[in-house]
mmCIF file of C-alpha atoms in Angstrom:
data_model
loop_
_atom_site.group_PDB
_atom_site.id
_atom_site.type_symbol
_atom_site.label_atom_id
_atom_site.label_comp_id
_atom_site.label_asym_id
_atom_site.label_seq_id
_atom_site.Cartn_x
_atom_site.Cartn_y
_atom_site.Cartn_z
ATOM 1 C CA PRO A 1 115.297 166.862 40.166
ATOM 2 C CA SER A 2 115.539 169.737 42.494
ATOM 3 C CA TYR A 3 117.041 169.762 45.877
ATOM 4 C CA GLY A 4 116.596 172.439 48.385
ATOM 5 C CA ILE A 5 119.778 173.445 50.087
ATOM 6 C CA LEU A 6 119.439 175.673 53.223
ATOM 7 C CA ILE A 7 121.926 178.127 53.375
ATOM 8 C CA GLY A 8 121.615 180.706 56.251
ATOM 9 C CA LEU A 9 118.071 181.730 56.285
ATOM 10 C CA ARG A 10 117.574 181.571 52.549
ATOM 11 C CA LYS A 11 116.559 178.713 50.794
ATOM 12 C CA ALA A 12 118.578 177.907 47.423
ATOM 13 C CA GLN A 13 117.449 175.490 44.591
ATOM 14 C CA TYR A 14 119.796 173.147 42.942
ATOM 15 C CA THR A 15 119.669 171.698 39.941
ATOM 16 C CA GLN A 16 121.612 168.160 39.204
ATOM 17 C CA ALA A 17 124.238 168.700 36.973
ATOM 18 C CA ARG A 18 123.848 167.475 33.552
ATOM 19 C CA THR A 19 125.552 164.382 32.365
ATOM 20 C CA HIS A 20 126.663 162.296 29.417
ATOM 21 C CA HIS A 21 124.563 159.286 28.572
ATOM 22 C CA LYS A 22 126.161 156.561 30.494
ATOM 23 C CA ARG A 23 128.674 154.335 28.194
ATOM 24 C CA PRO A 24 131.196 152.188 28.707
ATOM 25 C CA SER A 25 133.932 153.767 29.699
ATOM 26 C CA GLU A 26 135.576 151.805 32.168
ATOM 27 C CA LYS A 27 139.281 151.116 31.493
ATOM 28 C CA THR A 28 141.567 148.854 33.379
ATOM 29 C CA CYS A 29 144.891 150.424 33.757
ATOM 30 C CA GLY A 30 148.196 149.589 35.189
ATOM 31 C CA LEU A 31 149.250 151.689 38.392
ATOM 32 C CA ASP A 32 152.862 152.753 38.234
ATOM 33 C CA ASN A 33 155.340 154.386 40.534
ATOM 34 C CA ILE A 34 153.513 153.902 43.824
ATOM 35 C CA ALA A 35 156.513 152.677 45.569
ATOM 36 C CA LYS A 36 158.684 155.301 43.952
ATOM 37 C CA CYS A 37 156.516 158.279 45.266
ATOM 38 C CA SER A 38 156.893 157.251 48.976
ATOM 39 C CA PRO A 39 156.631 159.778 50.754
ATOM 40 C CA LYS A 40 154.319 161.420 48.917
ATOM 41 C CA HIS A 41 155.533 163.914 45.828
ATOM 42 C CA GLN A 42 153.996 167.201 46.209
ATOM 43 C CA ALA A 43 153.386 169.644 42.900
ATOM 44 C CA ALA A 44 152.724 172.971 42.685
ATOM 45 C CA ILE A 45 149.349 173.637 40.914
ATOM 46 C CA SER A 46 147.201 176.564 39.646
ATOM 47 C CA THR A 47 143.497 176.992 41.104
ATOM 48 C CA ALA A 48 140.264 178.198 39.514
ATOM 49 C CA ASN A 49 141.119 181.723 41.288
ATOM 50 C CA PRO A 50 144.498 183.051 39.594
ATOM 51 C CA ALA A 51 145.219 184.917 42.883
ATOM 52 C CA VAL A 52 145.504 181.233 44.715
ATOM 53 C CA SER A 53 148.284 178.578 44.396
ATOM 54 C CA GLY A 54 147.953 175.138 45.365
ATOM 55 C CA THR A 55 149.691 172.178 46.063
ATOM 56 C CA ALA A 56 148.742 168.332 44.792
ATOM 57 C CA HIS A 57 149.669 165.578 46.989
ATOM 58 C CA LEU A 58 150.902 162.870 44.281
ATOM 59 C CA ILE A 59 151.191 159.085 45.172
ATOM 60 C CA GLY A 60 151.514 157.490 41.552
ATOM 61 C CA ASP A 61 150.695 157.170 37.999
ATOM 62 C CA VAL A 62 148.203 155.304 35.950
ATOM 63 C CA SER A 63 148.878 154.398 32.152
ATOM 64 C CA PHE A 64 146.225 153.442 29.976
ATOM 65 C CA THR A 65 144.946 153.932 26.436
ATOM 66 C CA TYR A 66 141.618 155.592 26.029
ATOM 67 C CA ALA A 67 139.940 155.664 22.689
ATOM 68 C CA GLY A 68 143.193 154.595 20.992
ATOM 69 C CA VAL A 69 145.217 157.151 22.571
ATOM 70 C CA SER A 70 147.986 156.473 25.382
ATOM 71 C CA SER A 71 147.601 158.300 28.772
ATOM 72 C CA ARG A 72 149.291 158.862 31.762
ATOM 73 C CA LEU A 73 147.678 160.774 34.753
ATOM 74 C CA ALA A 74 149.172 161.684 38.282
ATOM 75 C CA VAL A 75 147.102 160.559 40.919
ATOM 76 C CA GLN A 76 146.532 161.566 44.593
ATOM 77 C CA GLY A 77 144.645 159.683 47.327
ATOM 78 C CA GLY A 78 144.674 157.162 50.129
ATOM 79 C CA ASP A 79 142.323 155.041 52.287
ATOM 80 C CA GLY A 80 141.676 152.519 49.578
ATOM 81 C CA GLU A 81 140.322 155.418 46.984
ATOM 82 C CA LEU A 82 142.505 157.366 44.305
ATOM 83 C CA THR A 83 141.498 160.657 42.322
ATOM 84 C CA ALA A 84 142.905 161.969 39.326
ATOM 85 C CA VAL A 85 142.323 165.721 38.102
ATOM 86 C CA PHE A 86 142.452 165.988 34.311
ATOM 87 C CA HIS A 87 142.066 167.750 31.325
ATOM 88 C CA ASP A 88 140.609 166.185 28.088
ATOM 89 C CA GLY A 89 139.307 166.997 24.653
ATOM 90 C CA THR A 90 135.839 167.943 25.766
ATOM 91 C CA ASN A 91 136.948 170.783 28.267
ATOM 92 C CA GLY A 92 135.472 174.159 27.729
ATOM 93 C CA VAL A 93 132.788 173.058 25.178
ATOM 94 C CA GLU A 94 131.190 169.910 26.353
ATOM 95 C CA THR A 95 132.436 169.966 29.847
ATOM 96 C CA ALA A 96 134.043 172.129 32.530
ATOM 97 C CA ASP A 97 137.380 173.388 32.144
ATOM 98 C CA TRP A 98 138.735 170.329 33.766
ATOM 99 C CA ARG A 99 137.040 167.517 35.865
ATOM 100 C CA SER A 100 138.156 164.633 38.512
ATOM 101 C CA VAL A 101 137.412 161.259 38.817
ATOM 102 C CA SER A 102 137.638 158.924 41.608
ATOM 103 C CA PHE A 103 138.415 155.071 41.700
ATOM 104 C CA PRO A 104 139.299 152.161 44.237
ATOM 105 C CA ALA A 105 142.783 151.990 44.713
ATOM 106 C CA PRO A 106 144.507 148.452 43.993
ATOM 107 C CA ALA A 107 143.674 145.820 46.248
ATOM 108 C CA ALA A 108 147.180 144.686 48.201
ATOM 109 C CA GLY A 109 149.691 142.869 46.337
ATOM 110 C CA GLU A 110 147.891 144.041 42.743
ATOM 111 C CA ALA A 111 148.771 146.764 40.550
ATOM 112 C CA ALA A 112 145.671 146.969 38.007
ATOM 113 C CA VAL A 113 142.738 149.774 38.744
ATOM 114 C CA THR A 114 139.684 150.323 36.774
ATOM 115 C CA ILE A 115 138.530 153.758 36.204
ATOM 116 C CA ASP A 116 134.917 154.816 35.642
ATOM 117 C CA PHE A 117 134.667 157.820 33.587
ATOM 118 C CA ASN A 118 131.190 157.973 33.807
ATOM 119 C CA ARG A 119 131.811 159.290 37.429
ATOM 120 C CA ALA A 120 133.871 162.204 36.109
ATOM 121 C CA LEU A 121 132.712 165.310 38.239
ATOM 122 C CA ASN A 122 133.111 169.116 37.777
ATOM 123 C CA PHE A 123 134.553 170.967 40.295
ATOM 124 C CA PRO A 124 132.272 173.755 42.350
ATOM 125 C CA ALA A 125 134.314 176.214 40.283
ATOM 126 C CA ALA A 126 132.236 175.192 37.397
ATOM 127 C CA PHE A 127 129.240 176.655 38.856
ATOM 128 C CA THR A 128 130.596 179.759 40.656
ATOM 129 C CA PRO A 129 133.211 182.366 39.787
ATOM 130 C CA PHE A 130 134.148 182.071 43.701
ATOM 131 C CA GLY A 131 135.588 178.632 43.380
ATOM 132 C CA THR A 132 139.282 177.859 44.275
ATOM 133 C CA CYS A 133 139.159 174.456 43.132
ATOM 134 C CA PRO A 134 142.546 172.723 42.064
ATOM 135 C CA GLN A 135 143.543 172.389 38.461
ATOM 136 C CA PRO A 136 145.356 169.401 37.117
ATOM 137 C CA PRO A 137 149.122 168.914 37.921
ATOM 138 C CA ALA A 138 150.822 169.406 34.489
ATOM 139 C CA GLY A 139 150.859 166.842 32.053
ATOM 140 C CA ASN A 140 147.377 165.642 33.215
ATOM 141 C CA VAL A 141 145.604 165.496 29.714
ATOM 142 C CA ILE A 142 143.701 162.542 28.422
ATOM 143 C CA GLU A 143 144.285 163.988 24.451
ATOM 144 C CA ALA A 144 141.011 161.997 23.381
ATOM 145 C CA PRO A 145 137.672 163.583 24.237
ATOM 146 C CA VAL A 146 136.236 161.722 27.228
ATOM 147 C CA ARG A 147 132.542 161.924 26.796
ATOM 148 C CA ALA A 148 131.506 160.513 29.831
ATOM 149 C CA GLY A 149 130.510 162.124 33.397
ATOM 150 C CA GLU A 150 129.115 165.735 33.998
ATOM 151 C CA ARG A 151 128.724 167.965 31.287
ATOM 152 C CA ARG A 152 129.417 171.713 31.240
ATOM 153 C CA PRO A 153 126.512 173.534 33.431
#
């Protein structure tokens, strides 16, 4: 479906991003290092625009196995939600150059989270050369292809 977005006095058309067919991609993961990262750890990152630098405010890591490959992603967030910005084996071909996925933080006293990669999103920089979207922190790579979520526009 197409949605109209009013920009100034002009109406632009937005076409919904293509997605992979929904597949069972939820992973239950152990959340590590939350206590060790308080206060938040800041990491310098690149952005979609080489002239603009950025900072990721990381609060911990999630460790999991996806498609038989062990992975560890640094996460940011708060207020009940965590976000991982990541690279995977589909980037640049099937999907944008990097993506993000948000998921509920663990309940008080728990350490497990569930990540549904069907909710992996492209950043606006996938759609426009003017984006200054944050790239993943160093090491935020899932070596296996994650064929879930939004695909390359």
